[in-house]
PDB file of C-alpha atoms and ligand atoms in Angstrom:
ATOM      1  CA  UNK A 165     -20.179 -17.160   9.991  1.00  0.00           C
ATOM      2  CA  UNK A 166     -22.854 -14.339   9.800  1.00  0.00           C
ATOM      3  CA  UNK A 167     -22.369 -12.027   6.747  1.00  0.00           C
ATOM      4  CA  UNK A 168     -22.353  -8.308   7.544  1.00  0.00           C
ATOM      5  CA  UNK A 169     -23.817  -5.761   5.330  1.00  0.00           C
ATOM      6  CA  UNK A 170     -21.872  -2.453   4.830  1.00  0.00           C
ATOM      7  CA  UNK A 171     -23.831  -0.773   7.885  1.00  0.00           C
ATOM      8  CA  UNK A 172     -22.839  -3.249  10.559  1.00  0.00           C
ATOM      9  CA  UNK A 173     -18.900  -2.932   9.484  1.00  0.00           C
ATOM     10  CA  UNK A 174     -17.379  -1.069  11.997  1.00  0.00           C
ATOM     11  CA  UNK A 175     -16.211   2.415  11.044  1.00  0.00           C
ATOM     12  CA  UNK A 176     -12.045   2.646  10.661  1.00  0.00           C
ATOM     13  CA  UNK A 177      -9.043   4.093   9.701  1.00  0.00           C
ATOM     14  CA  UNK A 178     -10.285   7.843  10.731  1.00  0.00           C
ATOM     15  CA  UNK A 179      -8.078  10.525  11.081  1.00  0.00           C
ATOM     16  CA  UNK A 180      -9.743  12.832  13.914  1.00  0.00           C
ATOM     17  CA  UNK A 181      -6.941  15.576  14.061  1.00  0.00           C
ATOM     18  CA  UNK A 182      -5.164  16.951  11.008  1.00  0.00           C
ATOM     19  CA  UNK A 183      -0.911  16.566  11.028  1.00  0.00           C
ATOM     20  CA  UNK A 184      -1.297  14.021  13.691  1.00  0.00           C
ATOM     21  CA  UNK A 185       1.325  11.568  11.814  1.00  0.00           C
ATOM     22  CA  UNK A 186       4.027  13.749  13.549  1.00  0.00           C
ATOM     23  CA  UNK A 187       2.965  12.080  16.703  1.00  0.00           C
ATOM     24  CA  UNK A 188       4.015   8.321  15.854  1.00  0.00           C
ATOM     25  CA  UNK A 189       7.818   8.100  15.992  1.00  0.00           C
ATOM     26  CA  UNK A 190       7.479   5.563  12.785  1.00  0.00           C
ATOM     27  CA  UNK A 191      11.137   5.483  12.897  1.00  0.00           C
ATOM     28  CA  UNK A 192      10.938   2.337  15.427  1.00  0.00           C
ATOM     29  CA  UNK A 193       9.889   0.263  12.532  1.00  0.00           C
ATOM     30  CA  UNK A 194      13.444   0.765  10.440  1.00  0.00           C
ATOM     31  CA  UNK A 195      16.267  -2.117   9.881  1.00  0.00           C
ATOM     32  CA  UNK A 196      18.147  -0.041   7.382  1.00  0.00           C
ATOM     33  CA  UNK A 197      19.023   3.997   8.001  1.00  0.00           C
ATOM     34  CA  UNK A 198      19.655   6.522   5.388  1.00  0.00           C
ATOM     35  CA  UNK A 199      23.233   8.342   5.496  1.00  0.00           C
ATOM     36  CA  UNK A 200      23.725  11.333   3.481  1.00  0.00           C
ATOM     37  CA  UNK A 201      27.446  12.410   1.996  1.00  0.00           C
ATOM     38  CA  UNK A 202      26.927  16.001   2.227  1.00  0.00           C
ATOM     39  CA  UNK A 203      29.900  16.509   0.181  1.00  0.00           C
ATOM     40  CA  UNK A 204      28.480  14.729  -3.009  1.00  0.00           C
ATOM     41  CA  UNK A 205      24.950  16.256  -2.492  1.00  0.00           C
ATOM     42  CA  UNK A 206      23.927  19.026  -5.004  1.00  0.00           C
ATOM     43  CA  UNK A 207      20.718  20.012  -3.047  1.00  0.00           C
ATOM     44  CA  UNK A 208      18.553  18.891  -5.840  1.00  0.00           C
ATOM     45  CA  UNK A 209      15.871  17.854  -3.309  1.00  0.00           C
ATOM     46  CA  UNK A 210      14.672  15.020  -5.409  1.00  0.00           C
ATOM     47  CA  UNK A 211      14.968  12.927  -1.991  1.00  0.00           C
ATOM     48  CA  UNK A 212      12.890  15.611  -0.146  1.00  0.00           C
ATOM     49  CA  UNK A 213      10.175  15.142  -3.063  1.00  0.00           C
ATOM     50  CA  UNK A 214       9.930  11.665  -3.259  1.00  0.00           C
ATOM     51  CA  UNK A 215      10.294  10.668   0.683  1.00  0.00           C
ATOM     52  CA  UNK A 216       6.901   9.233   1.755  1.00  0.00           C
ATOM     53  CA  UNK A 217       7.151  10.377   5.401  1.00  0.00           C
ATOM     54  CA  UNK A 218       8.475  14.038   4.850  1.00  0.00           C
ATOM     55  CA  UNK A 219      11.751  12.714   6.790  1.00  0.00           C
ATOM     56  CA  UNK A 220      14.290  14.737   4.525  1.00  0.00           C
ATOM     57  CA  UNK A 221      15.183  17.937   6.267  1.00  0.00           C
ATOM     58  CA  UNK A 222      15.344  20.807   4.246  1.00  0.00           C
ATOM     59  CA  UNK A 223      16.473  24.563   5.383  1.00  0.00           C
ATOM     60  CA  UNK A 224      17.334  27.344   2.729  1.00  0.00           C
ATOM     61  CA  UNK A 225      17.059  25.006  -0.003  1.00  0.00           C
ATOM     62  CA  UNK A 226      20.114  22.931   1.526  1.00  0.00           C
ATOM     63  CA  UNK A 227      19.658  19.266   2.268  1.00  0.00           C
ATOM     64  CA  UNK A 228      20.654  18.818   5.838  1.00  0.00           C
ATOM     65  CA  UNK A 229      19.898  15.050   6.715  1.00  0.00           C
ATOM     66  CA  UNK A 230      17.116  12.931   7.989  1.00  0.00           C
ATOM     67  CA  UNK A 231      14.578  13.051  10.623  1.00  0.00           C
ATOM     68  CA  UNK A 232      15.363   9.630  12.031  1.00  0.00           C
ATOM     69  CA  UNK A 233      12.121   9.785  14.307  1.00  0.00           C
ATOM     70  CA  UNK A 234       9.721   9.012  11.434  1.00  0.00           C
ATOM     71  CA  UNK A 235      12.366   7.864   8.650  1.00  0.00           C
ATOM     72  CA  UNK A 236      11.003   4.031   8.043  1.00  0.00           C
ATOM     73  CA  UNK A 237      13.984   3.103   6.000  1.00  0.00           C
ATOM     74  CA  UNK A 238      12.167   2.438   2.847  1.00  0.00           C
ATOM     75  CA  UNK A 239      15.122   3.532   0.907  1.00  0.00           C
ATOM     76  CA  UNK A 240      13.189   5.633  -1.848  1.00  0.00           C
ATOM     77  CA  UNK A 241      15.428   8.618  -1.315  1.00  0.00           C
ATOM     78  CA  UNK A 242      18.696   6.589  -1.897  1.00  0.00           C
ATOM     79  CA  UNK A 243      17.100   5.248  -5.153  1.00  0.00           C
ATOM     80  CA  UNK A 244      15.774   8.654  -6.510  1.00  0.00           C
ATOM     81  CA  UNK A 245      19.067  10.518  -5.711  1.00  0.00           C
ATOM     82  CA  UNK A 246      20.668  11.086  -9.245  1.00  0.00           C
ATOM     83  CA  UNK A 247      22.898   8.152 -10.603  1.00  0.00           C
ATOM     84  CA  UNK A 248      25.605  10.953 -11.144  1.00  0.00           C
ATOM     85  CA  UNK A 249      25.816  11.894  -7.374  1.00  0.00           C
ATOM     86  CA  UNK A 250      24.531   8.832  -5.176  1.00  0.00           C
ATOM     87  CA  UNK A 251      24.821  10.965  -2.086  1.00  0.00           C
ATOM     88  CA  UNK A 252      22.491   8.609   0.256  1.00  0.00           C
ATOM     89  CA  UNK A 253      23.874   5.462   1.559  1.00  0.00           C
ATOM     90  CA  UNK A 254      21.493   3.140   2.911  1.00  0.00           C
ATOM     91  CA  UNK A 255      23.326   1.060   6.152  1.00  0.00           C
ATOM     92  CA  UNK A 256      21.780  -1.388   8.702  1.00  0.00           C
ATOM     93  CA  UNK A 257      20.671   0.422  11.980  1.00  0.00           C
ATOM     94  CA  UNK A 258      23.823  -1.151  13.581  1.00  0.00           C
ATOM     95  CA  UNK A 259      26.496   0.020  10.924  1.00  0.00           C
ATOM     96  CA  UNK A 260      28.581   2.697  11.853  1.00  0.00           C
ATOM     97  CA  UNK A 261      28.223   5.825   9.709  1.00  0.00           C
ATOM     98  CA  UNK A 262      31.645   6.601   8.054  1.00  0.00           C
ATOM     99  CA  UNK A 263      30.248   8.550   5.634  1.00  0.00           C
ATOM    100  CA  UNK A 264      29.148  12.061   6.138  1.00  0.00           C
TER     101      UNK A 264
HETATM  102  S1  SF4 B 156      14.579   5.849   4.002  1.00  0.00           S
HETATM  103 FE1  SF4 B 156      12.375   6.617   2.946  1.00  0.00          FE
HETATM  104  S2  SF4 B 156      11.467   7.343   4.964  1.00  0.00           S
HETATM  105 FE2  SF4 B 156      13.322   7.408   5.237  1.00  0.00          FE
HETATM  106  S3  SF4 B 156      14.260   9.472   4.411  1.00  0.00           S
HETATM  107 FE3  SF4 B 156      14.307   7.821   2.927  1.00  0.00          FE
HETATM  108  S4  SF4 B 156      12.610   8.129   1.880  1.00  0.00           S
HETATM  109 FE4  SF4 B 156      12.248   8.767   3.525  1.00  0.00          FE
HETATM  110  S1  SF4 B 157      18.665  13.373  -3.784  1.00  0.00           S
HETATM  111 FE1  SF4 B 157      20.533  13.459  -3.254  1.00  0.00          FE
HETATM  112  S2  SF4 B 157      21.690  15.181  -4.265  1.00  0.00           S
HETATM  113 FE2  SF4 B 157      19.530  15.715  -4.312  1.00  0.00          FE
HETATM  114  S3  SF4 B 157      19.068  16.428  -2.456  1.00  0.00           S
HETATM  115 FE3  SF4 B 157      18.966  14.666  -1.840  1.00  0.00          FE
HETATM  116  S4  SF4 B 157      20.821  13.865  -1.194  1.00  0.00           S
HETATM  117 FE4  SF4 B 157      21.159  15.305  -2.224  1.00  0.00          FE
END
């Protein structure tokens, strides 16, 4: 196999338009989904801070739920929700949401 130098390596991973990640519905990758128990939530916003997909919906200082079009189901929000609160449960996609 012929070795390529850096000048022959095709350019990849260029983001041509800022903010274009919103156009990609990464929620289709998800196997498990976060479910909020709003009765337990103290609106600390830790889930919002840590979500790598900006998929936590917040309005006027209140945590409202999740943007499931973009949530990949990583579970970081549930992990970061304070131990004393634990307002987020990760459920299999097909499981019924009995909480909230
Ligand atoms: S599961 Fe992951 S991607 Fe989905 S809302 Fe929680 S932190 Fe964000
Ligand atoms: S981390 Fe937990 S308590 Fe804090 S806003 Fe999110 S769901 Fe509510």
